[in-house]
Short mmCIF file of C-alpha atoms and ligand atoms in Angstrom, two decimals:
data_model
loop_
_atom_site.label_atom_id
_atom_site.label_comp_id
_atom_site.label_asym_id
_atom_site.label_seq_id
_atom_site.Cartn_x
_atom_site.Cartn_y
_atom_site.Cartn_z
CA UNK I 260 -30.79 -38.45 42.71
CA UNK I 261 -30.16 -34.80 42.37
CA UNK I 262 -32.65 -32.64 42.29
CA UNK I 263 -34.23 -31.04 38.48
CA UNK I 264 -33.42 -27.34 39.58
CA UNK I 265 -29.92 -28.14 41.00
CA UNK I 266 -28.81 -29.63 37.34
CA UNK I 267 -31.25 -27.69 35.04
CA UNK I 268 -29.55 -25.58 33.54
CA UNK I 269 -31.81 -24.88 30.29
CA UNK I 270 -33.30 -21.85 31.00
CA UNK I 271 -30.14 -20.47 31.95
CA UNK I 272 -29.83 -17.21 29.83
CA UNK I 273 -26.21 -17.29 27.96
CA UNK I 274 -24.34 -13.97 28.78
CA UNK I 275 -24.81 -11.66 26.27
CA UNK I 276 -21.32 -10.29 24.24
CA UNK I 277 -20.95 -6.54 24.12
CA UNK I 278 -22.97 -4.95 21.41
CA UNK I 279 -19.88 -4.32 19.12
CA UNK I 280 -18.90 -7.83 19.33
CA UNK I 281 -22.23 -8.76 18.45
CA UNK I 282 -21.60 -6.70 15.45
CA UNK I 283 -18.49 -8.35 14.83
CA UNK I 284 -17.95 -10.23 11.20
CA UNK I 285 -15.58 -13.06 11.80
CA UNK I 286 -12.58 -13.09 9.77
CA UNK I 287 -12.91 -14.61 5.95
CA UNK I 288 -9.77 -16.77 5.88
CA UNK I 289 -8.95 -17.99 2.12
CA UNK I 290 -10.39 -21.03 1.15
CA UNK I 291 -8.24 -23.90 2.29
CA UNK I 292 -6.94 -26.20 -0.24
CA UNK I 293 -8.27 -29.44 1.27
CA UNK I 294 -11.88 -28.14 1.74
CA UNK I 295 -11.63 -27.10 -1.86
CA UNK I 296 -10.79 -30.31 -2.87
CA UNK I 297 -13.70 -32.10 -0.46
CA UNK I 298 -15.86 -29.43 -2.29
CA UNK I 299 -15.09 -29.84 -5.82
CA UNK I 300 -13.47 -33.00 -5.98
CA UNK I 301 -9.95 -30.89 -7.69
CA UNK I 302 -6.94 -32.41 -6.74
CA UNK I 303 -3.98 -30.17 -7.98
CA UNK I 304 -5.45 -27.26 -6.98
CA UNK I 305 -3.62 -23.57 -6.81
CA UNK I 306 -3.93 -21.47 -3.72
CA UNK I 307 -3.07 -17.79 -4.38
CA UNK I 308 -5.56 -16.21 -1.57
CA UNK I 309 -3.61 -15.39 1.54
CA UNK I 310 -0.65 -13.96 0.49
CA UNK I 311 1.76 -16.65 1.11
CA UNK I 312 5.01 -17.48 0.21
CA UNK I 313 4.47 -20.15 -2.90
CA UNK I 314 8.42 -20.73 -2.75
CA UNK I 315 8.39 -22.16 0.99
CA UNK I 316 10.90 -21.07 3.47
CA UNK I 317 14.93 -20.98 3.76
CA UNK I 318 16.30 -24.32 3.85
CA UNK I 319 17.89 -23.66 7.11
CA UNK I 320 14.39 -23.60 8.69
CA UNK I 321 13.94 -26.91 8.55
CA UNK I 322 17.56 -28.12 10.51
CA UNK I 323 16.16 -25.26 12.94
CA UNK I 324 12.69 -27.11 13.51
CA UNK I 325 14.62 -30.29 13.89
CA UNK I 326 16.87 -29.52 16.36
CA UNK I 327 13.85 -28.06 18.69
CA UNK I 328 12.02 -31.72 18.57
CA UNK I 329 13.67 -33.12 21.41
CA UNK I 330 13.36 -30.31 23.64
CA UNK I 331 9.12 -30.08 23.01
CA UNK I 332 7.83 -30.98 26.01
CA UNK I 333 9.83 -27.65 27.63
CA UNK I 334 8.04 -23.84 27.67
CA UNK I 335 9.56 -21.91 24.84
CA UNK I 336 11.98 -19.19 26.43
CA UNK I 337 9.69 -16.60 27.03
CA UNK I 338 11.36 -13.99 25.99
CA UNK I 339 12.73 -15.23 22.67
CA UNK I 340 16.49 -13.76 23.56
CA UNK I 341 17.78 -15.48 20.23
CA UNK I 342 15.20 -14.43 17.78
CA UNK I 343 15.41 -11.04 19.40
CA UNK I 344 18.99 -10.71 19.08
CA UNK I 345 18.52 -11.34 15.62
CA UNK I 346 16.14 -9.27 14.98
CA UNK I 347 18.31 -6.94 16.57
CA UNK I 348 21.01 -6.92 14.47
CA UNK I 349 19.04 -7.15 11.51
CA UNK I 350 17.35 -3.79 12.03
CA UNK I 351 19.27 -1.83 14.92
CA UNK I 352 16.42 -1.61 17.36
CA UNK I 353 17.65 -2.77 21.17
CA UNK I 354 16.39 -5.86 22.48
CA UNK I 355 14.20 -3.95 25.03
CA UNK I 356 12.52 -2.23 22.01
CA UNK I 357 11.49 -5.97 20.25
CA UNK I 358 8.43 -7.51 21.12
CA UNK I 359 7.67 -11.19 19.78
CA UNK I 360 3.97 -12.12 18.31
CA UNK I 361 2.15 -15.48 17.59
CA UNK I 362 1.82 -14.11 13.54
CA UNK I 363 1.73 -9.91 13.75
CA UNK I 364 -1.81 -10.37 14.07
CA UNK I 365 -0.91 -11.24 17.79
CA UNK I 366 1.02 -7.91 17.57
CA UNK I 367 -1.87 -5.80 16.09
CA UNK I 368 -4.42 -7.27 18.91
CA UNK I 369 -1.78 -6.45 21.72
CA UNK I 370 -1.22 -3.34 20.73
CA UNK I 371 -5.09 -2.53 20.62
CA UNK I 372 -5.48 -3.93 23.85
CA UNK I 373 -2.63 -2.53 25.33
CA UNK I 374 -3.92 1.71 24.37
CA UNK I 375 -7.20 1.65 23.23
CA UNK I 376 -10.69 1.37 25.65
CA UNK I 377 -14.32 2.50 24.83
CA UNK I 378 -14.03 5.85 24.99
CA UNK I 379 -11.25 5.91 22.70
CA UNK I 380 -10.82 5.55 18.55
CA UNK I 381 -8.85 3.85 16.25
CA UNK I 382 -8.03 5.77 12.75
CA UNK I 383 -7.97 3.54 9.38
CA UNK I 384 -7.99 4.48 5.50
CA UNK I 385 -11.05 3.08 3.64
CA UNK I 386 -9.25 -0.29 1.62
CA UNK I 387 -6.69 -0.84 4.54
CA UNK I 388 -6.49 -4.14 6.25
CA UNK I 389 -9.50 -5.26 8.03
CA UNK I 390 -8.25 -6.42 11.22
CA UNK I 391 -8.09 -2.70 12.46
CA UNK I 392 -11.66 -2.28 12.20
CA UNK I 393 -12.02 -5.33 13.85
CA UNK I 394 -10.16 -4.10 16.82
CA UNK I 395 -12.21 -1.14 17.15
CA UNK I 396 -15.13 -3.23 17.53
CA UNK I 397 -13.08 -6.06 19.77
CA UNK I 398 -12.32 -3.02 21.87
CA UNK I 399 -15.59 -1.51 21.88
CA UNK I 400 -13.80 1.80 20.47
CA UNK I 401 -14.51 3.90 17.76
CA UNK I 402 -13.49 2.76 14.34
CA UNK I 403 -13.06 5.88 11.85
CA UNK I 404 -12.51 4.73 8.49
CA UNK I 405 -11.20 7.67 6.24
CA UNK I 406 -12.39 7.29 2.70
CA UNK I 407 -9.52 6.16 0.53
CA UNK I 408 -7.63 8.18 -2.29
CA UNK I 409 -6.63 6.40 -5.45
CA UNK I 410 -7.27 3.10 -3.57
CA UNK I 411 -4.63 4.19 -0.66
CA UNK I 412 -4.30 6.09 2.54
CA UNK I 413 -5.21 10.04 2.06
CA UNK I 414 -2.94 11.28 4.56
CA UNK I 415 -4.19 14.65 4.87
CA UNK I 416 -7.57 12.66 5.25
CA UNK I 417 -6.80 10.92 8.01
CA UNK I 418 -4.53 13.66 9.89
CA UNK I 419 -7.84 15.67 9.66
CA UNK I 420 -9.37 12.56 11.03
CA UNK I 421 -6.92 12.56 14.41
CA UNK I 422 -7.71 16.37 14.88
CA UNK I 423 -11.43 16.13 14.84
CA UNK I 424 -11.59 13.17 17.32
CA UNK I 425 -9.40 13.84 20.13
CA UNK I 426 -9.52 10.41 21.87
CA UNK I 427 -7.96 9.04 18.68
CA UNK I 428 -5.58 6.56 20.45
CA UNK I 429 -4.18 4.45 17.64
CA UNK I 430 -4.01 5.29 14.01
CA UNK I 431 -3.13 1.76 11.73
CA UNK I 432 -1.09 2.25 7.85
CA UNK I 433 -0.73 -0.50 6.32
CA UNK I 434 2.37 -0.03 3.44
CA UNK I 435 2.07 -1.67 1.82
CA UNK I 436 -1.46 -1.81 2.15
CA UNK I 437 -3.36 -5.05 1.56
CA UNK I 438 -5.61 -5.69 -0.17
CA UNK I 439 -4.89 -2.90 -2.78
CA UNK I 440 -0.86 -2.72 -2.97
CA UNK I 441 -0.56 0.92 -2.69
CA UNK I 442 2.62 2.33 -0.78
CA UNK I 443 3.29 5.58 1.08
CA UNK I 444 5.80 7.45 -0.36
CA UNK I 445 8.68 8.00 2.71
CA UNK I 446 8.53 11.36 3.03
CA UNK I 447 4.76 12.14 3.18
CA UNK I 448 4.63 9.68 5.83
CA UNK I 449 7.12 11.25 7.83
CA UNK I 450 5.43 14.94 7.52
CA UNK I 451 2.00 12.90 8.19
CA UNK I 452 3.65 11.11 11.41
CA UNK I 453 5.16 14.82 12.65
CA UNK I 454 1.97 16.74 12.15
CA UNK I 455 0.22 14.61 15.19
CA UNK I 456 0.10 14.95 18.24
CA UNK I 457 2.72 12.67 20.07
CA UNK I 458 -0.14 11.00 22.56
CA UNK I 459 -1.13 9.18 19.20
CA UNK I 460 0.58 6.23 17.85
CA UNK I 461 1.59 5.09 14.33
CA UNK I 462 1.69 2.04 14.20
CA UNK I 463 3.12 0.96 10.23
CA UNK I 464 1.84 -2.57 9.72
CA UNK I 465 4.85 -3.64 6.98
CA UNK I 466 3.89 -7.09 6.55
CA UNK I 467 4.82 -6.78 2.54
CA UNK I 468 8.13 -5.01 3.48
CA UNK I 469 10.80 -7.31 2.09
CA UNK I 470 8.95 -6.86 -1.51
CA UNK I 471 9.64 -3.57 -1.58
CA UNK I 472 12.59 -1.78 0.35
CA UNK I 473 11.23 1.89 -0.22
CA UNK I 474 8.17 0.82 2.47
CA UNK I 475 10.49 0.15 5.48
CA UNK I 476 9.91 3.20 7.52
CA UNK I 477 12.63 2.07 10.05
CA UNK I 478 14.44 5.01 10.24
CA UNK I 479 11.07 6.95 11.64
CA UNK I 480 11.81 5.54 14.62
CA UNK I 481 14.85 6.93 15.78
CA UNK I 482 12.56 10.22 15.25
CA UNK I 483 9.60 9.51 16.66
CA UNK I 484 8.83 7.70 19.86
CA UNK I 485 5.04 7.39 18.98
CA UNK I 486 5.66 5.17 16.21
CA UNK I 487 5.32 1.54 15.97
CA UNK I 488 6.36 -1.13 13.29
CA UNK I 489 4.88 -4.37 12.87
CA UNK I 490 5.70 -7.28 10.80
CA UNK I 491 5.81 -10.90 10.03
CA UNK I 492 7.09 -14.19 9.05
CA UNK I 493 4.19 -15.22 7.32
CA UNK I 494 4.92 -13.52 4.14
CA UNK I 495 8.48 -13.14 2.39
CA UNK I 496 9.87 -15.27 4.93
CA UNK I 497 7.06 -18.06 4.38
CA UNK I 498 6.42 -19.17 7.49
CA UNK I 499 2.70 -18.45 8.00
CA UNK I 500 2.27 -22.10 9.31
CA UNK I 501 4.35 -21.24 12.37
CA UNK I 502 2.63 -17.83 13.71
CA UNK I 503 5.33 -15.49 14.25
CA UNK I 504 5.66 -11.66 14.04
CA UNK I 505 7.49 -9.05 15.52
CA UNK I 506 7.16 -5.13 16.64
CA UNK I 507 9.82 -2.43 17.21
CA UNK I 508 8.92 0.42 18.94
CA UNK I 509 10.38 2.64 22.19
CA UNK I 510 11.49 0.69 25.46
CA UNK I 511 8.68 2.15 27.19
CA UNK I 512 5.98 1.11 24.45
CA UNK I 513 7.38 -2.60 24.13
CA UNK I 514 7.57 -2.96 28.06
CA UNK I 515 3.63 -2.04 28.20
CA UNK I 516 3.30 -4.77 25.51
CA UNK I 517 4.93 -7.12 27.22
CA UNK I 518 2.64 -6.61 30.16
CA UNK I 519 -0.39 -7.28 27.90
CA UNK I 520 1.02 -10.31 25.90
CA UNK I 521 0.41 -14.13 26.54
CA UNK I 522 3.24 -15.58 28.53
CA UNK I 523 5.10 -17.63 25.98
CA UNK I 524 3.23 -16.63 23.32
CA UNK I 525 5.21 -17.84 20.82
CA UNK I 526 6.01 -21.39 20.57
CA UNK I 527 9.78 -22.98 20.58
CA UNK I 528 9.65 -24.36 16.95
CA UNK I 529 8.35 -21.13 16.03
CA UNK I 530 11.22 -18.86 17.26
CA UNK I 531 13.98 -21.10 16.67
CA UNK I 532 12.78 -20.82 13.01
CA UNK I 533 12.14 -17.33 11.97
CA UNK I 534 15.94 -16.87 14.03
CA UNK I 535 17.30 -19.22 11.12
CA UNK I 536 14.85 -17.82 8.21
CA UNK I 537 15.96 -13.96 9.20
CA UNK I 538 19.59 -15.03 9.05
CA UNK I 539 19.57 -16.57 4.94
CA UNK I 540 18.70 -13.02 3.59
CA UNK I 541 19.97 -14.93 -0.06
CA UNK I 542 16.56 -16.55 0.49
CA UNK I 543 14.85 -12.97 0.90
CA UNK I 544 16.31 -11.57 -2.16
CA UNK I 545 15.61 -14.62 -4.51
CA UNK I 546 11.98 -14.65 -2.95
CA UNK I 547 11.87 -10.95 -4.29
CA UNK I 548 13.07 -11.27 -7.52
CA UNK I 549 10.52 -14.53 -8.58
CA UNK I 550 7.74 -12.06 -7.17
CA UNK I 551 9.10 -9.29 -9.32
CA UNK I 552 9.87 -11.18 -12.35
CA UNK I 553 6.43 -12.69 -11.78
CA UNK I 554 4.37 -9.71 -11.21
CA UNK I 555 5.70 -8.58 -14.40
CA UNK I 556 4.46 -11.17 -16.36
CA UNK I 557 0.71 -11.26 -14.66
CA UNK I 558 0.68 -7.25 -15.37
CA UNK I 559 1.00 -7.79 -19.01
CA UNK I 560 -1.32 -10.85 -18.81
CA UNK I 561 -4.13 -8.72 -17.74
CA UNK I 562 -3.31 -6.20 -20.20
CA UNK I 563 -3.29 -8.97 -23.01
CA UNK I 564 -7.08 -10.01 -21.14
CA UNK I 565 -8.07 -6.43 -21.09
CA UNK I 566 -8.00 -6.13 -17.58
CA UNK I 567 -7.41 -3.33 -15.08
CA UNK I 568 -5.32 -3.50 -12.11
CA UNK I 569 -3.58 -1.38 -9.11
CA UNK I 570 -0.16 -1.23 -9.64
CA UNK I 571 1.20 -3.25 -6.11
CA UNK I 572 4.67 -3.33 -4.33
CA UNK I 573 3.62 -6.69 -2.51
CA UNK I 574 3.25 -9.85 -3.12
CA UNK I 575 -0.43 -9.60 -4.56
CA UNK I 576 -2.20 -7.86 -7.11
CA UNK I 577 -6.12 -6.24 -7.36
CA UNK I 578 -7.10 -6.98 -10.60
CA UNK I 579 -10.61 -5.45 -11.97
CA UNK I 580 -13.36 -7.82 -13.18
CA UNK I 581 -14.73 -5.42 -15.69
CA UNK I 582 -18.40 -5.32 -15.19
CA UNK I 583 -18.51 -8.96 -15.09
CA UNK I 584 -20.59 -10.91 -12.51
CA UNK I 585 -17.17 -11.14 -10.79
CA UNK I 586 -18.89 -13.73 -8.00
CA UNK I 587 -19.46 -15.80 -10.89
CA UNK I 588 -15.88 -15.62 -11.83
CA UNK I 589 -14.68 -16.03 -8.63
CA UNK I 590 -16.87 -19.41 -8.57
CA UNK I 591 -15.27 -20.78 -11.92
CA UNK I 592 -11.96 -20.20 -10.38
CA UNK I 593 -12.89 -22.06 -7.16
CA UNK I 594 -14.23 -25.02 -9.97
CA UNK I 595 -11.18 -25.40 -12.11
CA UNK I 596 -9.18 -25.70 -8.53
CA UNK I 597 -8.11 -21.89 -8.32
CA UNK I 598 -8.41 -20.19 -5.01
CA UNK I 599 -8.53 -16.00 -5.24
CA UNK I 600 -9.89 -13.78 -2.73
CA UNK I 601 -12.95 -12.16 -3.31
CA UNK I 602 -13.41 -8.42 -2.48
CA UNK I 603 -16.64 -7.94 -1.35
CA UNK I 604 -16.06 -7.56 2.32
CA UNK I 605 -14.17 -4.77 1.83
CA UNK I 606 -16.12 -2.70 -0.07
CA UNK I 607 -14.40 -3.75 -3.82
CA UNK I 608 -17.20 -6.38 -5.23
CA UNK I 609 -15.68 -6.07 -8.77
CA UNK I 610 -12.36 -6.50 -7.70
CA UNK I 611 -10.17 -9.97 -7.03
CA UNK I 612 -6.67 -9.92 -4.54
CA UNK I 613 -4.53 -12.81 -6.13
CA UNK I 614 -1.31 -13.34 -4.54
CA UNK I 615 1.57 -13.78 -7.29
CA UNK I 616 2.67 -17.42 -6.97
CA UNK I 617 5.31 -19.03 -9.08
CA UNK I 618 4.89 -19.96 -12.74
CA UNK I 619 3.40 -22.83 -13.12
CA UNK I 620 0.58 -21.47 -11.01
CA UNK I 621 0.28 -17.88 -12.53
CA UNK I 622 0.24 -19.65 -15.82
CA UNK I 623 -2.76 -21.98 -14.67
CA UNK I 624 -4.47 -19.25 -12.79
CA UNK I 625 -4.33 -16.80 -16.00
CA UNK I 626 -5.00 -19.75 -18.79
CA UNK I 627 -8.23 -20.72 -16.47
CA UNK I 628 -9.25 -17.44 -16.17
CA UNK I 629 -9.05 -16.60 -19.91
CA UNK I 630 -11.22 -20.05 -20.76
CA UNK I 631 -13.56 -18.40 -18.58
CA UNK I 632 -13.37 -14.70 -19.55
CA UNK I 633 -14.20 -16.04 -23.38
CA UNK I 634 -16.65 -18.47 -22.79
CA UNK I 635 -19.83 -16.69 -22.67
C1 PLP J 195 -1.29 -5.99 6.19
C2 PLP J 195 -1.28 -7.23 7.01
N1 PLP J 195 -0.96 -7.15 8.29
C3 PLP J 195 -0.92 -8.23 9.08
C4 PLP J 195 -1.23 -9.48 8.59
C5 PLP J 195 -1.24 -10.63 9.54
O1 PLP J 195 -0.31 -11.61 9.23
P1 PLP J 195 0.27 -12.63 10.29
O2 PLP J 195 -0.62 -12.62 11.48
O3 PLP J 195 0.29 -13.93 9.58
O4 PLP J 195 1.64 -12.12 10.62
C6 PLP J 195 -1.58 -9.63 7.25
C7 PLP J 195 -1.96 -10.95 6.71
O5 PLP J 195 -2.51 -11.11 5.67
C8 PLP J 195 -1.60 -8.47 6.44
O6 PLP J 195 -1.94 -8.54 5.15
#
């Protein structure tokens, strides 16, 4: 028999996480549609809470996937040489400047990881994503949020920001931003990127990109080698099942990030189908035009309901519960089998993101929400 202290290990203390860590909220995820209908017993229910693609993916995708499922017991090729070479062509950045992602959130997490330690900070607006205030905790680094002007970045804010903390290593833009919509316009972004110093990067999260053409800041790079641009799969493209993003930076940035990355961090089925999503751009633009077309109609449905909004170049809109108990709201939805996302985390209690679907779901979304708006 072994001995009690050998085996014991009870009073064992557990080892304790860094403070910031500690401090760390965990990422609120929409509510998925089959814990929704556990919940509330709703079987068709809508999901507009994570800014997904509500059309699907490119056909092509799914001949891609297919032709992978013999070959799944191999390691993807660790590099992704056909995905880059797409991704190549499609935007005119070098293979040795692409670097591959499991979702861009892999991207976002490298690239912390990769610049930023505790002595260092990360610059954000006030509104912008919330994974880069996450980082700055995940790296034990100092997160500087920079109040936000008309719900989107203040530039001069945050360039003030950079000057008055010198170990500002990394400062994050989302454009468009999520949750609010807002975009940069082009040029103040390129006078914002020129006025700092060159030690700091820019990295431009454009995960909304497609839905709006005047938000690719592409061209910034052939500028500026302290500039980095990060996107996805997961929206336009609609394949946020698969995990796949990509950055485009200098040769010299993307070869530290490929230090710092998981080997084979992205899986076969995954590259082999944003290679064939990226090459039916028809899909892109008719993706684009239902969102437009869509949007359209939600903006006047809120005006008919009386409701404010931020005008958004994404895929999503911020729509104001007008001093309404807007949890309440929020909980009717999530009832009548409507999943929105709630704003409370960051800072925006009165406010709801819902992601523009297609319309048969905008119609449900706004008739439910207008049986609850008038039923006092
Ligand atoms: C601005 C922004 N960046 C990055 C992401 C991460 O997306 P993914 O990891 O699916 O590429 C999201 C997802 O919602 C986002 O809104």
């Amino acid at each position: 028999m072994h001995s009690s202290e050998s085996t014991d290990l009870s009073s064992a203390q557990p080892t304790v996480a860094y403070d910031s860590i500690l401090d760390l909220a965990p990422y609120q995820t929409g509510k998925p549609v089959e814990e929704l209908t556990r919940e509330y017993g709703v079987s068709d229910v809508v999901k507009l809470a994570s800014n997904e693609n509500p059309i699907g993916c490119s056909p092509a995708v799914t001949l891609a996937i297919t032709e992978q499922l013999g070959q799944l017991s191999r390691y993807p090729d660790g590099n992704g040489y056909y995905l880059k070479q797409g991704i190549a062509e499609f935007t005119g950045i070098k293979l040795d400047g692409i670097t591959l992602g499991n979702g861009s959130n892999d991207l976002l997490d490298i690239l912390a990881r990769t610049f930023v330690g505790t002595d260092d900070a990360i610059v954000y607006s006030q509104y912008a994503f919330v994974v880069y205030s996450m980082l700055a905790k995940m790296q034990g680094a100092t997160g500087i949020e920079v109040p936000a002007q008309r719900f989107g970045h203040d530039l001069d804010a945050m360039r003030q920001a950079v000057e008055d903390n010198a170990n500002t290593k990394i400062v994050f833009i989302a454009n468009p931003n999520n949750p609010t919509g807002t975009q940069l316009e082009r040029a103040e972004l390129r006078q914002f990127v020129a006025s700092l110093p060159s030690s700091v990067l820019v990295v431009l999260d454009e995960a909304y990109t497609e839905y709006s053409p005047e938000s690719n800041n592409r061209a910034l790079l052939d500028e500026f080698d302290n500039v980095v641009i990060v996107r996805t799969f997961s929206k336009a493209y609609g394949l946020a099942g698969l995990r796949i993003g990509y950055a485009l930076s200098s040769a010299p940035i993307a070869g530290l990030l490929n230090r710092v990355r998981q080997p084979f961090n992205v899986s076969r089925i995954g590259l082999a189908a944003a290679a064939a999503a990226l090459a039916d751009q028809d899909f892109i633009e008719t993706v684009c035009q239902t969102n437009r077309e869509q949007m359209q109609w939600l903006e006047k449905q809120f005006d008919t309901l009386g409701l404010g909004f931020i005008k958004s170049h994404a895929n999503f809109i911020m729509v104001e519960i007008d001093d309404e108990d807007t949890a309440a709201i929020n909980q009717a939805l999530l009832e009548q089998g409507v999943i929105v996302r709630p704003l409370v985390g960051y800072g925006l209690p009165d406010w709801l993101r819902i992601t523009v679907g297609v319309a048969e779901e905008n119609m449900r979304l706004i008739d439910t929400l207008r049986s609850i708006l008038t039923d006092d």
